[in-house]
Amino acid sequence: MEITENMIEKSRSLLKTNNLISNLNKVYEEIPNGKCNGCAKCCVESVHSFYVEFLNIYEYVQKNDLYDNVMERVEKHYFNELVTKQACPFLNVDNTCLIYEVRPYVCRLFGHSTRAEHEVNYDNILAQNLDADAYFFETYGTHLNDEVIYHKIDYCEAFKAEKPISQNEKLDLIDKLFMLDTEFLMEDILPEEMLNMSITNWFIYTKYTEEEASRMRINKLING
C-alpha cells in the first residue's frame, strides 16, 4: 500500500466535484461542542481516521507549509510506537494541536463517552495490543513493552459537553463518514484494505510503501 501523487490528484478532483469537504464539515457540525481544560492527557496516540479526513488534514498541512514538520513528527511516532508509548505526533509542546481546525472525528468525540463506553473501548484496545504482542513474539521472538501494551487513557472528568450524544448518534456519524469514503472506493481511488487507518499511517504511506515502512519499524523493535 502507498499513497501516490496520482492518487492524491484524483482524490483532490473528487473532493471538489462532489463537495466532500463541505459534507465532512456538516458531519463535524453534528458533534456537540464542549469545554476542555487543555490537559492533553487524551493526546497520547495516533488516532484512526477516514480517508476523507486524512485528505482534509493533508490539504491543510500543504496549504500551511507544514508537510516537512509533520513528516518529521510522524516518522518519529511510527518507527518508535512499538518500542515506547508515543504522544500524538500533532501535539505541540504547549499542549495545543497542530491541526486543531481539521482534527478528525475521534478527537472531536473524545469526552462524549460514558465511563462504561470508555472502559469497553479500552478493553477492546487492550485485546488488540495483546494479540499484537503475541504475533510479534511468535513471528520475531520479541515482546512489546508493557508500557505500549497496557497504556490507558484515563476517563476524562474535566470535559463538559454542551449536550449529550447517544451511542446510536455516534454510530450514525461514523456511517456518514464511511459513505464519504465509499465515493473514493467507487472511483477505484482508494483500495478497500486502506479504510480507516491511523493518521500516522496515512502520512507514512505518502513517503514509504507499506512494505518499506513495516520493515523499518520491525527492525527498530528488534534492534532498538
PDB file of C-alpha atoms in Angstrom:
ATOM      1  CA  MET A   1       0.000   0.000   0.000  1.00  0.00           C
ATOM      2  CA  GLU A   2       1.116   3.552  -0.701  1.00  0.00           C
ATOM      3  CA  ILE A   3      -0.401   6.955  -1.368  1.00  0.00           C
ATOM      4  CA  THR A   4       0.978   8.213  -4.665  1.00  0.00           C
ATOM      5  CA  GLU A   5       0.832  11.692  -6.181  1.00  0.00           C
ATOM      6  CA  ASN A   6      -1.579  10.313  -8.767  1.00  0.00           C
ATOM      7  CA  MET A   7      -3.858   9.054  -6.004  1.00  0.00           C
ATOM      8  CA  ILE A   8      -3.754  12.448  -4.284  1.00  0.00           C
ATOM      9  CA  GLU A   9      -4.546  14.308  -7.508  1.00  0.00           C
ATOM     10  CA  LYS A  10      -7.502  12.060  -8.313  1.00  0.00           C
ATOM     11  CA  SER A  11      -8.716  12.478  -4.746  1.00  0.00           C
ATOM     12  CA  ARG A  12      -8.464  16.263  -4.957  1.00  0.00           C
ATOM     13  CA  SER A  13     -10.571  16.242  -8.086  1.00  0.00           C
ATOM     14  CA  LEU A  14     -13.249  14.133  -6.406  1.00  0.00           C
ATOM     15  CA  LEU A  15     -13.206  16.361  -3.318  1.00  0.00           C
ATOM     16  CA  LYS A  16     -14.074  19.349  -5.485  1.00  0.00           C
ATOM     17  CA  THR A  17     -16.632  17.802  -7.815  1.00  0.00           C
ATOM     18  CA  ASN A  18     -18.574  16.074  -5.026  1.00  0.00           C
ATOM     19  CA  ASN A  19     -18.212  18.783  -2.339  1.00  0.00           C
ATOM     20  CA  LEU A  20     -16.808  16.174   0.050  1.00  0.00           C
ATOM     21  CA  ILE A  21     -15.041  18.586   2.405  1.00  0.00           C
ATOM     22  CA  SER A  22     -18.256  20.565   2.787  1.00  0.00           C
ATOM     23  CA  ASN A  23     -20.101  17.334   3.556  1.00  0.00           C
ATOM     24  CA  LEU A  24     -17.381  16.323   6.001  1.00  0.00           C
ATOM     25  CA  ASN A  25     -17.764  19.598   7.877  1.00  0.00           C
ATOM     26  CA  LYS A  26     -21.521  19.064   8.040  1.00  0.00           C
ATOM     27  CA  VAL A  27     -20.869  15.777   9.831  1.00  0.00           C
ATOM     28  CA  TYR A  28     -18.496  17.507  12.245  1.00  0.00           C
ATOM     29  CA  GLU A  29     -21.162  20.144  12.967  1.00  0.00           C
ATOM     30  CA  GLU A  30     -23.419  17.403  14.323  1.00  0.00           C
ATOM     31  CA  ILE A  31     -20.940  16.730  17.138  1.00  0.00           C
ATOM     32  CA  PRO A  32     -21.851  18.828  20.205  1.00  0.00           C
ATOM     33  CA  ASN A  33     -19.329  21.368  21.421  1.00  0.00           C
ATOM     34  CA  GLY A  34     -17.774  21.103  24.835  1.00  0.00           C
ATOM     35  CA  LYS A  35     -15.339  22.725  27.239  1.00  0.00           C
ATOM     36  CA  CYS A  36     -11.871  21.192  27.651  1.00  0.00           C
ATOM     37  CA  ASN A  37      -9.211  22.181  30.196  1.00  0.00           C
ATOM     38  CA  GLY A  38      -6.410  21.562  27.684  1.00  0.00           C
ATOM     39  CA  CYS A  39      -4.518  18.980  29.735  1.00  0.00           C
ATOM     40  CA  ALA A  40      -3.824  16.923  26.554  1.00  0.00           C
ATOM     41  CA  LYS A  41      -3.880  13.657  28.510  1.00  0.00           C
ATOM     42  CA  CYS A  42      -6.025  12.205  25.727  1.00  0.00           C
ATOM     43  CA  CYS A  43      -3.472  13.127  23.023  1.00  0.00           C
ATOM     44  CA  VAL A  44      -1.254  10.108  23.549  1.00  0.00           C
ATOM     45  CA  GLU A  45      -1.689   8.146  20.322  1.00  0.00           C
ATOM     46  CA  SER A  46      -2.230   8.497  16.603  1.00  0.00           C
ATOM     47  CA  VAL A  47      -5.969   8.099  16.199  1.00  0.00           C
ATOM     48  CA  HIS A  48      -7.679   6.410  13.267  1.00  0.00           C
ATOM     49  CA  SER A  49      -9.372   8.498  10.629  1.00  0.00           C
ATOM     50  CA  PHE A  50     -11.295   8.092   7.427  1.00  0.00           C
ATOM     51  CA  TYR A  51      -9.565   8.795   4.122  1.00  0.00           C
ATOM     52  CA  VAL A  52     -11.621  11.942   3.529  1.00  0.00           C
ATOM     53  CA  GLU A  53     -10.431  13.208   6.923  1.00  0.00           C
ATOM     54  CA  PHE A  54      -6.814  12.452   6.037  1.00  0.00           C
ATOM     55  CA  LEU A  55      -7.231  14.403   2.797  1.00  0.00           C
ATOM     56  CA  ASN A  56      -8.681  17.332   4.731  1.00  0.00           C
ATOM     57  CA  ILE A  57      -5.683  17.264   7.071  1.00  0.00           C
ATOM     58  CA  TYR A  58      -3.217  16.720   4.215  1.00  0.00           C
ATOM     59  CA  GLU A  59      -4.534  19.741   2.306  1.00  0.00           C
ATOM     60  CA  TYR A  60      -4.353  21.854   5.480  1.00  0.00           C
ATOM     61  CA  VAL A  61      -0.769  20.741   6.066  1.00  0.00           C
ATOM     62  CA  GLN A  62       0.228  21.533   2.488  1.00  0.00           C
ATOM     63  CA  LYS A  63      -1.534  24.902   2.494  1.00  0.00           C
ATOM     64  CA  ASN A  64       0.278  25.945   5.663  1.00  0.00           C
ATOM     65  CA  ASP A  65       3.681  24.616   4.552  1.00  0.00           C
ATOM     66  CA  LEU A  66       3.762  22.073   7.382  1.00  0.00           C
ATOM     67  CA  TYR A  67       4.476  18.856   5.483  1.00  0.00           C
ATOM     68  CA  ASP A  68       8.193  18.561   6.389  1.00  0.00           C
ATOM     69  CA  ASN A  69       7.427  19.348  10.034  1.00  0.00           C
ATOM     70  CA  VAL A  70       4.566  16.841  10.088  1.00  0.00           C
ATOM     71  CA  MET A  71       6.613  14.081   8.434  1.00  0.00           C
ATOM     72  CA  GLU A  72       9.438  14.523  10.952  1.00  0.00           C
ATOM     73  CA  ARG A  73       6.906  14.074  13.765  1.00  0.00           C
ATOM     74  CA  VAL A  74       5.072  11.220  12.039  1.00  0.00           C
ATOM     75  CA  GLU A  75       8.251   9.247  11.306  1.00  0.00           C
ATOM     76  CA  LYS A  76       9.388   9.574  14.930  1.00  0.00           C
ATOM     77  CA  HIS A  77       5.998   8.302  16.081  1.00  0.00           C
ATOM     78  CA  TYR A  78       5.575   5.488  13.561  1.00  0.00           C
ATOM     79  CA  PHE A  79       9.054   3.994  13.872  1.00  0.00           C
ATOM     80  CA  ASN A  80       9.079   4.142  17.692  1.00  0.00           C
ATOM     81  CA  GLU A  81       5.479   3.352  18.677  1.00  0.00           C
ATOM     82  CA  LEU A  82       6.168  -0.370  19.119  1.00  0.00           C
ATOM     83  CA  VAL A  83       9.128   0.397  21.395  1.00  0.00           C
ATOM     84  CA  THR A  84       7.825   3.180  23.662  1.00  0.00           C
ATOM     85  CA  LYS A  85       4.480   4.872  24.079  1.00  0.00           C
ATOM     86  CA  GLN A  86       4.296   7.898  21.784  1.00  0.00           C
ATOM     87  CA  ALA A  87       2.227  11.048  22.124  1.00  0.00           C
ATOM     88  CA  CYS A  88       0.134  12.158  19.160  1.00  0.00           C
ATOM     89  CA  PRO A  89       2.554  13.483  16.505  1.00  0.00           C
ATOM     90  CA  PHE A  90       0.387  16.589  16.123  1.00  0.00           C
ATOM     91  CA  LEU A  91       0.643  17.567  19.799  1.00  0.00           C
ATOM     92  CA  ASN A  92       2.723  20.703  20.341  1.00  0.00           C
ATOM     93  CA  VAL A  93       4.947  21.250  23.390  1.00  0.00           C
ATOM     94  CA  ASP A  94       2.426  23.735  24.788  1.00  0.00           C
ATOM     95  CA  ASN A  95      -0.356  21.082  24.614  1.00  0.00           C
ATOM     96  CA  THR A  96      -2.022  22.706  21.609  1.00  0.00           C
ATOM     97  CA  CYS A  97      -2.863  20.758  18.453  1.00  0.00           C
ATOM     98  CA  LEU A  98      -1.019  21.493  15.217  1.00  0.00           C
ATOM     99  CA  ILE A  99      -4.100  20.528  13.155  1.00  0.00           C
ATOM    100  CA  TYR A 100      -6.869  21.501  15.570  1.00  0.00           C
ATOM    101  CA  GLU A 101      -9.010  23.154  12.875  1.00  0.00           C
ATOM    102  CA  VAL A 102      -9.125  19.917  10.869  1.00  0.00           C
ATOM    103  CA  ARG A 103      -8.798  17.296  13.615  1.00  0.00           C
ATOM    104  CA  PRO A 104     -10.648  14.020  12.892  1.00  0.00           C
ATOM    105  CA  TYR A 105     -13.925  12.806  14.352  1.00  0.00           C
ATOM    106  CA  VAL A 106     -12.232  10.619  17.012  1.00  0.00           C
ATOM    107  CA  CYS A 107     -10.683  13.710  18.593  1.00  0.00           C
ATOM    108  CA  ARG A 108     -13.921  15.673  18.299  1.00  0.00           C
ATOM    109  CA  LEU A 109     -15.876  12.892  20.015  1.00  0.00           C
ATOM    110  CA  PHE A 110     -13.455  12.364  22.910  1.00  0.00           C
ATOM    111  CA  GLY A 111     -15.126  13.249  26.194  1.00  0.00           C
ATOM    112  CA  HIS A 112     -18.591  12.464  24.845  1.00  0.00           C
ATOM    113  CA  SER A 113     -18.497   8.850  26.061  1.00  0.00           C
ATOM    114  CA  THR A 114     -19.883   7.473  29.294  1.00  0.00           C
ATOM    115  CA  ARG A 115     -17.447   5.820  31.695  1.00  0.00           C
ATOM    116  CA  ALA A 116     -18.860   2.422  30.702  1.00  0.00           C
ATOM    117  CA  GLU A 117     -18.309   3.135  26.985  1.00  0.00           C
ATOM    118  CA  HIS A 118     -14.794   4.341  27.777  1.00  0.00           C
ATOM    119  CA  GLU A 119     -13.955   1.113  29.604  1.00  0.00           C
ATOM    120  CA  VAL A 120     -15.341  -1.082  26.815  1.00  0.00           C
ATOM    121  CA  ASN A 121     -13.193   0.799  24.317  1.00  0.00           C
ATOM    122  CA  TYR A 122     -10.095   0.273  26.479  1.00  0.00           C
ATOM    123  CA  ASP A 123     -10.837  -3.450  26.814  1.00  0.00           C
ATOM    124  CA  ASN A 124     -11.035  -3.706  23.016  1.00  0.00           C
ATOM    125  CA  ILE A 125      -7.751  -1.841  22.559  1.00  0.00           C
ATOM    126  CA  LEU A 126      -6.045  -3.968  25.213  1.00  0.00           C
ATOM    127  CA  ALA A 127      -7.198  -7.159  23.481  1.00  0.00           C
ATOM    128  CA  GLN A 128      -5.779  -5.865  20.184  1.00  0.00           C
ATOM    129  CA  ASN A 129      -2.477  -4.969  21.876  1.00  0.00           C
ATOM    130  CA  LEU A 130      -2.192  -8.422  23.469  1.00  0.00           C
ATOM    131  CA  ASP A 131      -2.866 -10.047  20.099  1.00  0.00           C
ATOM    132  CA  ALA A 132      -0.172  -7.848  18.539  1.00  0.00           C
ATOM    133  CA  ASP A 133       2.282  -8.786  21.296  1.00  0.00           C
ATOM    134  CA  ALA A 134       1.598 -12.487  20.689  1.00  0.00           C
ATOM    135  CA  TYR A 135       2.141 -12.006  16.948  1.00  0.00           C
ATOM    136  CA  PHE A 136       5.460 -10.208  17.354  1.00  0.00           C
ATOM    137  CA  PHE A 137       6.720 -12.846  19.802  1.00  0.00           C
ATOM    138  CA  GLU A 138       5.675 -15.772  17.612  1.00  0.00           C
ATOM    139  CA  THR A 139       7.000 -14.138  14.424  1.00  0.00           C
ATOM    140  CA  TYR A 140      10.091 -12.247  15.593  1.00  0.00           C
ATOM    141  CA  GLY A 141      10.787 -13.621  19.078  1.00  0.00           C
ATOM    142  CA  THR A 142      10.323 -10.273  20.794  1.00  0.00           C
ATOM    143  CA  HIS A 143       7.666  -8.783  23.054  1.00  0.00           C
ATOM    144  CA  LEU A 144       6.188  -5.310  23.050  1.00  0.00           C
ATOM    145  CA  ASN A 145       6.956  -3.085  26.013  1.00  0.00           C
ATOM    146  CA  ASP A 146       4.331  -3.309  28.782  1.00  0.00           C
ATOM    147  CA  GLU A 147       4.053   0.479  28.561  1.00  0.00           C
ATOM    148  CA  VAL A 148       2.831   0.063  24.992  1.00  0.00           C
ATOM    149  CA  ILE A 149       0.527  -2.893  25.700  1.00  0.00           C
ATOM    150  CA  TYR A 150      -1.208  -1.652  28.854  1.00  0.00           C
ATOM    151  CA  HIS A 151      -1.250   2.107  28.371  1.00  0.00           C
ATOM    152  CA  LYS A 152      -4.659   3.511  29.217  1.00  0.00           C
ATOM    153  CA  ILE A 153      -6.153   6.942  28.659  1.00  0.00           C
ATOM    154  CA  ASP A 154      -7.985   7.893  31.843  1.00  0.00           C
ATOM    155  CA  TYR A 155     -11.677   8.686  31.652  1.00  0.00           C
ATOM    156  CA  CYS A 156     -12.000  12.458  31.330  1.00  0.00           C
ATOM    157  CA  GLU A 157     -13.930  14.086  34.159  1.00  0.00           C
ATOM    158  CA  ALA A 158     -12.969  17.617  33.104  1.00  0.00           C
ATOM    159  CA  PHE A 159     -14.626  17.733  29.676  1.00  0.00           C
ATOM    160  CA  LYS A 160     -18.113  19.252  29.771  1.00  0.00           C
ATOM    161  CA  ALA A 161     -20.320  18.689  26.716  1.00  0.00           C
ATOM    162  CA  GLU A 162     -22.979  21.225  25.787  1.00  0.00           C
ATOM    163  CA  LYS A 163     -25.402  18.343  25.302  1.00  0.00           C
ATOM    164  CA  PRO A 164     -25.202  14.543  25.358  1.00  0.00           C
ATOM    165  CA  ILE A 165     -24.796  12.453  22.236  1.00  0.00           C
ATOM    166  CA  SER A 166     -26.041   8.870  22.252  1.00  0.00           C
ATOM    167  CA  GLN A 167     -24.150   5.821  21.058  1.00  0.00           C
ATOM    168  CA  ASN A 168     -26.603   5.453  18.182  1.00  0.00           C
ATOM    169  CA  GLU A 169     -25.962   9.056  17.143  1.00  0.00           C
ATOM    170  CA  LYS A 170     -22.200   8.381  17.165  1.00  0.00           C
ATOM    171  CA  LEU A 171     -22.670   5.289  15.022  1.00  0.00           C
ATOM    172  CA  ASP A 172     -24.774   7.341  12.615  1.00  0.00           C
ATOM    173  CA  LEU A 173     -21.925   9.864  12.289  1.00  0.00           C
ATOM    174  CA  ILE A 174     -19.471   7.061  11.555  1.00  0.00           C
ATOM    175  CA  ASP A 175     -21.826   5.684   8.901  1.00  0.00           C
ATOM    176  CA  LYS A 176     -21.929   9.110   7.239  1.00  0.00           C
ATOM    177  CA  LEU A 177     -18.142   9.330   7.217  1.00  0.00           C
ATOM    178  CA  PHE A 178     -17.906   5.840   5.781  1.00  0.00           C
ATOM    179  CA  MET A 179     -20.275   6.845   2.994  1.00  0.00           C
ATOM    180  CA  LEU A 180     -17.931   9.707   2.103  1.00  0.00           C
ATOM    181  CA  ASP A 181     -15.055   7.235   1.828  1.00  0.00           C
ATOM    182  CA  THR A 182     -17.095   4.904  -0.371  1.00  0.00           C
ATOM    183  CA  GLU A 183     -17.029   7.579  -3.061  1.00  0.00           C
ATOM    184  CA  PHE A 184     -13.261   7.034  -3.332  1.00  0.00           C
ATOM    185  CA  LEU A 185     -13.815   3.275  -3.353  1.00  0.00           C
ATOM    186  CA  MET A 186     -16.345   3.526  -6.157  1.00  0.00           C
ATOM    187  CA  GLU A 187     -13.900   5.556  -8.266  1.00  0.00           C
ATOM    188  CA  ASP A 188     -11.150   2.964  -7.655  1.00  0.00           C
ATOM    189  CA  ILE A 189      -9.020   5.600  -5.954  1.00  0.00           C
ATOM    190  CA  LEU A 190      -8.941   4.012  -2.506  1.00  0.00           C
ATOM    191  CA  PRO A 191      -8.280   0.274  -2.011  1.00  0.00           C
ATOM    192  CA  GLU A 192     -10.660  -1.311   0.487  1.00  0.00           C
ATOM    193  CA  GLU A 193      -7.797  -2.552   2.671  1.00  0.00           C
ATOM    194  CA  MET A 194      -6.776   1.065   3.361  1.00  0.00           C
ATOM    195  CA  LEU A 195     -10.051   2.026   5.020  1.00  0.00           C
ATOM    196  CA  ASN A 196      -9.870   3.622   8.484  1.00  0.00           C
ATOM    197  CA  MET A 197      -6.117   3.692   9.141  1.00  0.00           C
ATOM    198  CA  SER A 198      -4.343   5.822  11.710  1.00  0.00           C
ATOM    199  CA  ILE A 199      -3.350   9.338  10.672  1.00  0.00           C
ATOM    200  CA  THR A 200       0.277   8.320  11.164  1.00  0.00           C
ATOM    201  CA  ASN A 201      -0.104   5.520   8.642  1.00  0.00           C
ATOM    202  CA  TRP A 202      -1.835   7.751   6.099  1.00  0.00           C
ATOM    203  CA  PHE A 203       1.097  10.169   6.168  1.00  0.00           C
ATOM    204  CA  ILE A 204       3.775   7.457   6.275  1.00  0.00           C
ATOM    205  CA  TYR A 205       2.367   5.960   3.083  1.00  0.00           C
ATOM    206  CA  THR A 206       2.847   9.279   1.280  1.00  0.00           C
ATOM    207  CA  LYS A 207       6.613   8.704   1.630  1.00  0.00           C
ATOM    208  CA  TYR A 208       7.093   4.947   2.045  1.00  0.00           C
ATOM    209  CA  THR A 209       5.367   1.826   0.767  1.00  0.00           C
ATOM    210  CA  GLU A 210       3.732  -0.345   3.412  1.00  0.00           C
ATOM    211  CA  GLU A 211       6.486  -2.955   2.976  1.00  0.00           C
ATOM    212  CA  GLU A 212       9.307  -0.422   3.404  1.00  0.00           C
ATOM    213  CA  ALA A 213       7.739   1.227   6.440  1.00  0.00           C
ATOM    214  CA  SER A 214       6.854  -2.067   8.119  1.00  0.00           C
ATOM    215  CA  ARG A 215      10.357  -3.480   7.618  1.00  0.00           C
ATOM    216  CA  MET A 216      11.941  -0.388   9.153  1.00  0.00           C
ATOM    217  CA  ARG A 217       9.561  -0.404  12.113  1.00  0.00           C
ATOM    218  CA  ILE A 218      10.150  -4.110  12.845  1.00  0.00           C
ATOM    219  CA  ASN A 219      13.884  -3.535  12.669  1.00  0.00           C
ATOM    220  CA  LYS A 220      13.522  -0.745  15.230  1.00  0.00           C
ATOM    221  CA  LEU A 221      11.534  -3.041  17.524  1.00  0.00           C
ATOM    222  CA  ILE A 222      14.054  -5.866  17.322  1.00  0.00           C
ATOM    223  CA  ASN A 223      17.306  -3.947  17.305  1.00  0.00           C
ATOM    224  CA  GLY A 224      16.353  -0.726  19.061  1.00  0.00           C
TER     225      GLY A 224
END
